[in-house]
CSV table of C-alpha atoms and ligand atoms in Angstrom, one decimal:
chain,number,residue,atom,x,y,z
A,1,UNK,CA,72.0,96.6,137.7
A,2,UNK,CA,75.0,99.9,138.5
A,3,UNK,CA,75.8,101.0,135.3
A,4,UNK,CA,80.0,101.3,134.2
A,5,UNK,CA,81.0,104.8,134.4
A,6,UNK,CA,82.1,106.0,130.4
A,7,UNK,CA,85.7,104.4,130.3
A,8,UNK,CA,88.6,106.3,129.8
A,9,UNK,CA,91.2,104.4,127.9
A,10,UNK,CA,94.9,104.9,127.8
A,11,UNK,CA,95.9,105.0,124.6
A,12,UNK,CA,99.0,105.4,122.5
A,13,UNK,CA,97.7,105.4,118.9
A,14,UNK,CA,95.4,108.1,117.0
A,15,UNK,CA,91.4,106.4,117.2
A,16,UNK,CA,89.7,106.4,114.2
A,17,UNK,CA,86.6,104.9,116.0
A,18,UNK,CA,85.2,104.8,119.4
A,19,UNK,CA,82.0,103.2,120.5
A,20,UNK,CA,81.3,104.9,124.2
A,21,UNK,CA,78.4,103.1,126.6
A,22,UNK,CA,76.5,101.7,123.9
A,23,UNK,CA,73.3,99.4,124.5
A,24,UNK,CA,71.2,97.3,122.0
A,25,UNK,CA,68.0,95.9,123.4
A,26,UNK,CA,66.1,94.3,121.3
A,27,UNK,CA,62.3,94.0,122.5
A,28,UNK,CA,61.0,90.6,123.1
A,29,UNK,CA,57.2,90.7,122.3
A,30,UNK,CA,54.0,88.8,122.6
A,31,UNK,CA,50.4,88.9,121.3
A,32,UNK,CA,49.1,90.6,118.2
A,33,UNK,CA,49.0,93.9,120.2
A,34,UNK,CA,52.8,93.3,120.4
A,35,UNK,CA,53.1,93.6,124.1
A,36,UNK,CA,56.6,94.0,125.2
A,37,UNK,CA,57.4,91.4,127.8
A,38,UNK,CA,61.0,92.1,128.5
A,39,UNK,CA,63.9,92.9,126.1
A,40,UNK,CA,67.4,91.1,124.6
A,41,UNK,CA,70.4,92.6,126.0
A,42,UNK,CA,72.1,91.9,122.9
A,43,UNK,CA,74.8,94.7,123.5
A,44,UNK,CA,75.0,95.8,126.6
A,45,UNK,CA,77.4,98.8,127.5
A,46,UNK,CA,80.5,98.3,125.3
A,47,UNK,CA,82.9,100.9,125.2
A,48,UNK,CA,85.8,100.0,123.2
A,49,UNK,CA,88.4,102.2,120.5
A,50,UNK,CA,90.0,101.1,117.6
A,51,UNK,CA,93.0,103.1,116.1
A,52,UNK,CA,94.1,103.6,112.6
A,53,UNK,CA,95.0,101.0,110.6
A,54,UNK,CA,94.5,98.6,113.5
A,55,UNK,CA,92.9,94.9,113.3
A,56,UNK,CA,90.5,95.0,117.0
A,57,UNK,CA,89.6,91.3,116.8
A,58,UNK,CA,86.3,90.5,118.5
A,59,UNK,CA,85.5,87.2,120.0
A,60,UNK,CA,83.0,85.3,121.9
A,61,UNK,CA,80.7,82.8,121.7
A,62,UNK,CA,77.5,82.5,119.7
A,63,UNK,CA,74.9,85.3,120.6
A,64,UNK,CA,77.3,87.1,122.4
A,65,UNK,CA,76.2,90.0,120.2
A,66,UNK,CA,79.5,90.7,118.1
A,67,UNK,CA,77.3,90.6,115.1
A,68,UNK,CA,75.0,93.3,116.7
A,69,UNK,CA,77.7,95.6,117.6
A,70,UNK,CA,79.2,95.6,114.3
A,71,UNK,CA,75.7,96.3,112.8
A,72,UNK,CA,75.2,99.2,115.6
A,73,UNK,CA,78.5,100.6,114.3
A,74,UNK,CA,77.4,100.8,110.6
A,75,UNK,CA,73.8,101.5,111.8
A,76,UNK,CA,72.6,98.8,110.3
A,77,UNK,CA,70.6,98.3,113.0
A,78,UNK,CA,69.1,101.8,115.4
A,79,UNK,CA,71.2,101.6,118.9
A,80,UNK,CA,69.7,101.9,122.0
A,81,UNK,CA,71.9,104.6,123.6
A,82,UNK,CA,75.4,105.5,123.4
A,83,UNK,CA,77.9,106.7,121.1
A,84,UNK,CA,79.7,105.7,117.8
A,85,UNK,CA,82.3,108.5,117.5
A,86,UNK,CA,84.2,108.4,113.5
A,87,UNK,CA,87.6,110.5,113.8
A,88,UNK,CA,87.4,110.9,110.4
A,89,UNK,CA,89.5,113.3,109.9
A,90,UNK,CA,92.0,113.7,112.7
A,91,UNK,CA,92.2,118.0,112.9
A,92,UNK,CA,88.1,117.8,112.9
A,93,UNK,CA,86.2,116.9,116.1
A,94,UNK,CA,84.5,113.6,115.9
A,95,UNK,CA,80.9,112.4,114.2
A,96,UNK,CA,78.8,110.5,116.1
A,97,UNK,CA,77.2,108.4,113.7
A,98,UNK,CA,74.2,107.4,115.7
A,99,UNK,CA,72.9,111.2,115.7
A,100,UNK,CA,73.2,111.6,111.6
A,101,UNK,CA,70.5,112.4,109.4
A,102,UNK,CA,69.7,109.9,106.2
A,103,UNK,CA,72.1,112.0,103.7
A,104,UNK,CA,75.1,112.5,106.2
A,105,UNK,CA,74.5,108.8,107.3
A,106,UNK,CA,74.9,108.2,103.1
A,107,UNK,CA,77.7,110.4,102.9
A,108,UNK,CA,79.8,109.0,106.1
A,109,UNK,CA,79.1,105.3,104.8
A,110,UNK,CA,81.5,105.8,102.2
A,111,UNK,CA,84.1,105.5,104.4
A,112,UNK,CA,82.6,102.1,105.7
A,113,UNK,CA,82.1,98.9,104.2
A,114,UNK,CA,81.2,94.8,105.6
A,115,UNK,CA,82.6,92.1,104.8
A,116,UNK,CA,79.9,89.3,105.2
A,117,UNK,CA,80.5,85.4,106.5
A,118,UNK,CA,78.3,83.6,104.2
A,119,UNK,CA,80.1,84.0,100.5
A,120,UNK,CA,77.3,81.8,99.5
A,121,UNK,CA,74.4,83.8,100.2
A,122,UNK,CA,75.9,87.5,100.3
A,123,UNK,CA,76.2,87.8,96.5
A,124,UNK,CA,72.9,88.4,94.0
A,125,UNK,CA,72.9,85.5,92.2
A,126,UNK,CA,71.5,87.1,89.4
A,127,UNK,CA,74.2,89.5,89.3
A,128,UNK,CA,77.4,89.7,87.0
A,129,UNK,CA,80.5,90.1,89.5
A,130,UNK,CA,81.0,93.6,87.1
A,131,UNK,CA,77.2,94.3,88.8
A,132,UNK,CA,78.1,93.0,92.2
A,133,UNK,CA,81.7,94.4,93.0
A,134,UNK,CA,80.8,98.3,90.9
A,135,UNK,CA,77.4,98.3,92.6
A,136,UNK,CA,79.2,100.8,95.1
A,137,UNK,CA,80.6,102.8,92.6
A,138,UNK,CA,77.4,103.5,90.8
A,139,UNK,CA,75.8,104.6,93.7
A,140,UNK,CA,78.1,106.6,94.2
A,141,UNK,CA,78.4,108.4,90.8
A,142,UNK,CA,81.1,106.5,89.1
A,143,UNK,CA,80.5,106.3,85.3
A,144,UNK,CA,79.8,102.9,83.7
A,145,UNK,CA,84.0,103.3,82.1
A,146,UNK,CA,84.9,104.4,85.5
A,147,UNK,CA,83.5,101.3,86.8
A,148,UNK,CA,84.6,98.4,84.8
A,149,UNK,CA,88.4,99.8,85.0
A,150,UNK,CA,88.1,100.5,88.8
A,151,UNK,CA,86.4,96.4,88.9
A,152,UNK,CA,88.8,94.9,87.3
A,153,UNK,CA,91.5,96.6,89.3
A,154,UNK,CA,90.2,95.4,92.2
A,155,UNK,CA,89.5,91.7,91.2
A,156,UNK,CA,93.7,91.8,90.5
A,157,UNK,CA,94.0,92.9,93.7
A,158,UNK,CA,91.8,90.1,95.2
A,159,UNK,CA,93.3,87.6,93.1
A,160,UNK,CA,91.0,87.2,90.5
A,161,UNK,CA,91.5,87.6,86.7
A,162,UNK,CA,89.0,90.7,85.5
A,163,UNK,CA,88.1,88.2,81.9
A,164,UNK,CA,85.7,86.5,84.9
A,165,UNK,CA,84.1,90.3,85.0
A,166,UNK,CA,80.6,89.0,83.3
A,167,UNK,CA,80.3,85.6,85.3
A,168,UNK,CA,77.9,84.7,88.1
A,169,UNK,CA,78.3,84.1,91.3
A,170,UNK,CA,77.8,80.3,90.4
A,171,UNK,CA,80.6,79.9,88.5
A,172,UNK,CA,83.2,80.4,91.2
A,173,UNK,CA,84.3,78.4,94.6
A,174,UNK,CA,83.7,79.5,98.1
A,175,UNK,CA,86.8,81.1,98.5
A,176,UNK,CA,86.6,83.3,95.1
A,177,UNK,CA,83.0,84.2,96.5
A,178,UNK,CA,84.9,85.4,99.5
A,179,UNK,CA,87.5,87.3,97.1
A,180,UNK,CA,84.5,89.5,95.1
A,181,UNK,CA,82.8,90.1,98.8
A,182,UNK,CA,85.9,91.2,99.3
A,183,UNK,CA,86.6,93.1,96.2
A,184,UNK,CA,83.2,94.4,96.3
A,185,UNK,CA,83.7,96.0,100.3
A,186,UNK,CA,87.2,97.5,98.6
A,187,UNK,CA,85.4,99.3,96.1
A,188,UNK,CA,85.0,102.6,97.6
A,189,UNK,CA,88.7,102.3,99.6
A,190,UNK,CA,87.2,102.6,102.8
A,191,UNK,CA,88.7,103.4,105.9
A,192,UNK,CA,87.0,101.4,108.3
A,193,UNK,CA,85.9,97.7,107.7
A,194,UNK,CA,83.9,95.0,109.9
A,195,UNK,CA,84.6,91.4,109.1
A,196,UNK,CA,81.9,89.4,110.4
A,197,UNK,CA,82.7,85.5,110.1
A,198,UNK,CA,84.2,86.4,107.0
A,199,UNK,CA,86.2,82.9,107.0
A,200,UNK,CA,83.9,80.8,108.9
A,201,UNK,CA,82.3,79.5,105.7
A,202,UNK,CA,85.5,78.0,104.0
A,203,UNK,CA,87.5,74.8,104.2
A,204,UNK,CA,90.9,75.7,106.3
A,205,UNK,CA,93.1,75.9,103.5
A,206,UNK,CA,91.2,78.1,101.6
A,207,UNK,CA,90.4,80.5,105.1
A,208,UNK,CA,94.1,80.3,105.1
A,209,UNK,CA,94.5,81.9,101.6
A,210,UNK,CA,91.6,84.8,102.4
A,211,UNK,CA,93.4,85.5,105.5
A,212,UNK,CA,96.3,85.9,103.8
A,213,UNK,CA,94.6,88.1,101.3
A,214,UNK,CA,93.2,90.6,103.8
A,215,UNK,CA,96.5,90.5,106.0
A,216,UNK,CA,98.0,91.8,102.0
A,217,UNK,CA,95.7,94.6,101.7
A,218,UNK,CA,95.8,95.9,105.2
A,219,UNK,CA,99.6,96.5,104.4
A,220,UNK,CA,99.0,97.8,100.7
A,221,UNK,CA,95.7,99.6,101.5
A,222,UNK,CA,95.6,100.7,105.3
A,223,UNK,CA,92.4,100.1,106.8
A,224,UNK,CA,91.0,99.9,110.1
A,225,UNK,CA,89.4,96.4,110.6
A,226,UNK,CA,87.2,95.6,113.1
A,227,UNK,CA,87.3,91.7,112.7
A,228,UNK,CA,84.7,89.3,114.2
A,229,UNK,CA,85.2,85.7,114.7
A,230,UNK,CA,84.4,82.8,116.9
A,231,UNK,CA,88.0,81.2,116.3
A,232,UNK,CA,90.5,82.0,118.7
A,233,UNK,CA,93.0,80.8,116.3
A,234,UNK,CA,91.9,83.1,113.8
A,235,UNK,CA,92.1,86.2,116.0
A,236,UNK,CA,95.0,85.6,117.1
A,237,UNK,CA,96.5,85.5,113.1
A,238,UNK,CA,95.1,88.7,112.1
A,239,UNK,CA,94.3,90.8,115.3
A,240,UNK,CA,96.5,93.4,116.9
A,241,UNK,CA,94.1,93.8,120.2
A,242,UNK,CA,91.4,91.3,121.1
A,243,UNK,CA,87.9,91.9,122.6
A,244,UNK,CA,85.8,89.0,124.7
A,245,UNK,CA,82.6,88.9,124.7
A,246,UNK,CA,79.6,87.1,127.2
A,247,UNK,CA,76.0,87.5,126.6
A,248,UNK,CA,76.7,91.2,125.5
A,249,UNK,CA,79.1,92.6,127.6
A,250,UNK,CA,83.2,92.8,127.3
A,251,UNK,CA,84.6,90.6,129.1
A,252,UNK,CA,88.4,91.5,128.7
A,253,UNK,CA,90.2,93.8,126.1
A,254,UNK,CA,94.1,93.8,125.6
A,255,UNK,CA,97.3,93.6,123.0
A,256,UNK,CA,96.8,90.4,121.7
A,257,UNK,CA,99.9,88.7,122.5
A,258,UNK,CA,99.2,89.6,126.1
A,259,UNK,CA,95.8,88.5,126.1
A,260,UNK,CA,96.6,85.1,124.4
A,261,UNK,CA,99.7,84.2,127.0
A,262,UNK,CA,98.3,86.3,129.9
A,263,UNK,CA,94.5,86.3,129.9
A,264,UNK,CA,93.2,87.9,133.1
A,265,UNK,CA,89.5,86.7,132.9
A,266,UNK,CA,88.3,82.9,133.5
A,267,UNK,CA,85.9,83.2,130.4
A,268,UNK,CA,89.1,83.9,128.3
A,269,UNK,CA,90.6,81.3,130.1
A,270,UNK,CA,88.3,78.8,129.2
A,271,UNK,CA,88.2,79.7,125.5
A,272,UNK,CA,92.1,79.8,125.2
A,273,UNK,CA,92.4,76.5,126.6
A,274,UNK,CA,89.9,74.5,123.8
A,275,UNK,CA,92.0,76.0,120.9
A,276,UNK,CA,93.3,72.7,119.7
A,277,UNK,CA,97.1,73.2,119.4
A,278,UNK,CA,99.4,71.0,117.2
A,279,UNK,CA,102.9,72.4,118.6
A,280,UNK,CA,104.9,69.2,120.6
A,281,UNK,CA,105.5,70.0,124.1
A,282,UNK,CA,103.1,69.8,127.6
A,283,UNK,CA,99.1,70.0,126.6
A,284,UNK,CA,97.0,71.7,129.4
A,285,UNK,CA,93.5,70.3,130.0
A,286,UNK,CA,90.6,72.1,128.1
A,287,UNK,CA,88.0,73.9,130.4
A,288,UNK,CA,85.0,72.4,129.9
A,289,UNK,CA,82.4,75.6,131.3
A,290,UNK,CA,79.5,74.1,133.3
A,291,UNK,CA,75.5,75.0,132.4
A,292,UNK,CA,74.7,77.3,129.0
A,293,UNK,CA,75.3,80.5,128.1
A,294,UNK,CA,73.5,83.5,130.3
A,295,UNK,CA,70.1,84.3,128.5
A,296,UNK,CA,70.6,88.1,127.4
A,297,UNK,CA,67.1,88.0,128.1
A,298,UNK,CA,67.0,87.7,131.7
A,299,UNK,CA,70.8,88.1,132.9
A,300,UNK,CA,72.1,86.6,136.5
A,301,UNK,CA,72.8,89.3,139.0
A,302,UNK,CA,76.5,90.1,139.7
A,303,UNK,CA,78.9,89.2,137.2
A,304,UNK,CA,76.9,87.9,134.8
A,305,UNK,CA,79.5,84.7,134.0
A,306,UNK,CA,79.1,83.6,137.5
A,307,UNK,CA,77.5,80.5,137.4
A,308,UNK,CA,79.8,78.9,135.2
A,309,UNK,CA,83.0,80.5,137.0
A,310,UNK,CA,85.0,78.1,138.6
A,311,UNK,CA,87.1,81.4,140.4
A,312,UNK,CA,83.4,82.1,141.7
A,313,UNK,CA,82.9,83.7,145.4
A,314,UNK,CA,80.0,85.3,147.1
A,315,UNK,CA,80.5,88.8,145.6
A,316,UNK,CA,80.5,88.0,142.3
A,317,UNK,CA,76.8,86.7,142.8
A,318,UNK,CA,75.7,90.3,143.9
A,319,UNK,CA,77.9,92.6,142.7
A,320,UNK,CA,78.6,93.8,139.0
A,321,UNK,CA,82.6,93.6,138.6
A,322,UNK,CA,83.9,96.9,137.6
A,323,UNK,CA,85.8,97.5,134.3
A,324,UNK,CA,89.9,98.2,134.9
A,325,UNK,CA,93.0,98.6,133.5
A,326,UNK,CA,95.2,96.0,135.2
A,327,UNK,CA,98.0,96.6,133.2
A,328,UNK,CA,98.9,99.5,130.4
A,329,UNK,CA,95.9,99.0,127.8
A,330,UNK,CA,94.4,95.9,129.4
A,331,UNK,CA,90.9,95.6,130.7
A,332,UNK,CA,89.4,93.1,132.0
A,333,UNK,CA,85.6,93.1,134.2
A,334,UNK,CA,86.3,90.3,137.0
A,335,UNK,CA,86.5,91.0,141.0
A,336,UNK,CA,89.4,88.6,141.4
A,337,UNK,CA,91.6,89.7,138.3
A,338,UNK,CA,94.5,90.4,140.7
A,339,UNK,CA,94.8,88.1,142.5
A,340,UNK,CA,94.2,84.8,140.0
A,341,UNK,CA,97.0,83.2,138.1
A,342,UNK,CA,95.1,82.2,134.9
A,343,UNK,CA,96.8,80.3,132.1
A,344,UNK,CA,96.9,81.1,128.6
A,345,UNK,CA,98.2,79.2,125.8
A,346,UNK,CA,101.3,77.8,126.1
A,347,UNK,CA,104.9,79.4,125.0
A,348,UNK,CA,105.8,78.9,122.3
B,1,LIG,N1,66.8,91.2,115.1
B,1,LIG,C1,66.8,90.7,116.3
B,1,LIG,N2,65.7,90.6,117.1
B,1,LIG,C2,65.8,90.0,118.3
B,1,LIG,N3,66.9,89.5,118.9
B,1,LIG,C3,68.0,89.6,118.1
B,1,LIG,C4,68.1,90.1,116.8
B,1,LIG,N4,69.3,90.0,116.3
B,1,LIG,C5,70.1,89.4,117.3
B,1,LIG,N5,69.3,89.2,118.4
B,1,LIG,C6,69.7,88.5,119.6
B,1,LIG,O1,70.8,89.3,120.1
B,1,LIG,C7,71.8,88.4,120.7
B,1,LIG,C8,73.1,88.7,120.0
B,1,LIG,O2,73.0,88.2,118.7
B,1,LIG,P1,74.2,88.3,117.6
B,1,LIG,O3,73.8,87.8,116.3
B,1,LIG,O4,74.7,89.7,117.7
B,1,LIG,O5,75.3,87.4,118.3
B,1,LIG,P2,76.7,86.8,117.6
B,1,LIG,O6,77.7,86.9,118.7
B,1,LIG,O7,77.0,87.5,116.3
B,1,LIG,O8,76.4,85.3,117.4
B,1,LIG,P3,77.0,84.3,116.3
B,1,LIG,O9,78.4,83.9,116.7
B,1,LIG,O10,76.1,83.1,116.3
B,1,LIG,O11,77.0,85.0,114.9
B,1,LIG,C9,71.2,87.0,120.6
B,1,LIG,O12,70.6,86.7,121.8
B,1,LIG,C10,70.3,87.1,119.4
B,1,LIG,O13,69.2,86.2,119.6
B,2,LIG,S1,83.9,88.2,138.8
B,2,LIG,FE1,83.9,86.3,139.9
B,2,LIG,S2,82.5,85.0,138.8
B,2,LIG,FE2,83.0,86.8,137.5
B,2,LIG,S3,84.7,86.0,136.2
B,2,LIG,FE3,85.6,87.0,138.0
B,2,LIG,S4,85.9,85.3,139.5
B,2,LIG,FE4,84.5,84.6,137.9
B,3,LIG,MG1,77.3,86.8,114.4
């Protein structure tokens, strides 16, 4: 399959990170000699930036591998190839964090932190919340005075009164669960942060609230959020560009409000038009895609969202659609992106 050239963005704000042409294949095996029999293209060329103090909101459906690239980007999990550039600090040149050693790895995480989906099964159970949301801080040096003022300063900032500081994880709801995750990702102030799912666990009302929370702290505390979800509606609330994801690949990348009223690929298409939305005034029929997701395993030729395009022609079955900018920062991967009049969600 051609390979994209490295993509050159236009850009009008400073990057804190950019991932460049990076690939995660995980091995599929068989046999007790572990034979390799082929391999998961779980991410699978992604170049993308995200500026300071920017929300990039990341959306696709499940296994589309926005859970893999996060985890490349805190090397969590070991890349494939590529590059994860960290502009740290602006007047420096750039650290690519897939070629650090164990200690600068250690010393560069600082400046990272996750915010996890399931509040439920995230936190030690047999740890106090002052254990939990300081465990950061100790491991970083902070003394045990240090520690308990710096955690009870954060649970006030997350909403939570500091006399819970000795509780368990058992004692609280779903939602405060989501607050000491949250506290406990805050603890080192970090500059960078991926939300995975970190609102897909909760009740509506109470996503509401944690939304609110981090949309609160990105104003007071200034990080850069790289924020996965499967909810469009979601994305759309906290994100200031949006990513699209299929079986590994971007799909489209653009300004959110443009992306939401003017998508420019059919997969985006079809995922704008099944958010349900409550707003009187003309509905537009949902897109129901034909056939399952692509297997990352064994990927159709061509664009690989072709057999469940209605826009498809011949070409797109043979040749791999090029990544372009079809207006100032948008991107999108389809052959007919100029000259298809796609809808997005309505006006409002
Ligand atoms: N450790 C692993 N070993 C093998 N395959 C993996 C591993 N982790 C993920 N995958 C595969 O990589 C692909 C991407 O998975 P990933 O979890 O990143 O998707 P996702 O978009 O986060 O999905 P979801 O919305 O369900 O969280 C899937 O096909 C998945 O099965
Ligand atoms: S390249 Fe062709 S098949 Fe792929 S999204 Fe565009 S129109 Fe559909
Ligand atoms: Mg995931």
């Amino acid at each position: 399959m051609a390979e994209k050239e490295t993509t050159h963005f236009t850009n009008t704000g400073e990057v804190l990170l950019e991932v460049k042409n990076l690939k995660k294949y995980f091995p599929i095996e068989q046999g007790f000699m572990h034979k390799k029999i082929g391999e998961v293209k779980a991410v699978d060329d992604v170049s993308i930036y995200i500026n300071r103090n920017e929300t990039l909101g990341l959306v696709g459906e499940s296994g589309c591998g926005k859970t893999t690239l996060g985890r490349c980007i805190m090397r969590a999990v070991e890349s494939t190839s590529g590059e994860i550039l960290f502009h740290l600090d602006a007047k420096k040149p750039p650290v690519n964090i897939l070629g650090l050693d164990k200690k600068e790895l250690l010393d560069i995480r600082r400046n990272m932190a996750i915010i996890f989906q399931n509040p439920y099964s995230s936190l030690d159970p047999r740890m106090t919340i002052l254990d939990i949301v300081g465990e950061p801080l100790y491991l970083n040096g902070y003394s045990r005075d240090q520690i308990t003022d710096r955690v009870k300063e954060l649970m006030s900032m997350v909403g939570l009164e500091s006399k819970f500081l000795n509780r368990y994880p058992h004692a609280f709801s779903g939602g405060q669960r989501q607050r000491i995750g949250i506290a406990r990702a805050l603890a080192l102030k970090p500059r960078f942060i991926v939300s995975d799912e970190a609102v897909s666990a909760l009740d509506v009302s109470v996503q509401a609230q944690i939304l609110n929370l981090l949309q609160d702290l990105k104003e007071t505390m200034q990080p850069t959020f790289l924020f996965i979800a499967h909810d469009l509606s979601v994305i759309e609330h906290v994100s200031d560009r949006v990513g699209v994801m299929y079986v590994g690949r971007l799909m489209e990348l653009a300004p959110t409000e443009e992306i939401y009223l003017k998508p420019r690929h059919p997969y985006t298409e079809a995922l704008l038009s099944a958010i349900p939305r409550p707003e009187p005034g003309p509905k537009k029929d949902r897109i129901l895609l034909p056939g399952e997701v692509a297997n990352a395993a064994d990927l159709p030729p061509g664009c690989c969202f072709h057999p469940r395009c209605r826009y498809c022609q011949d070409r797109c079955k043979t040749e791999v659609p090029p990544w372009q900018e079809v207006s100032f920062g948008h991107y999108v991967s389809c052959h007919r992106a100029d000259d298809l009049e796609l809808q997005g969600v309505i006006e409002r």
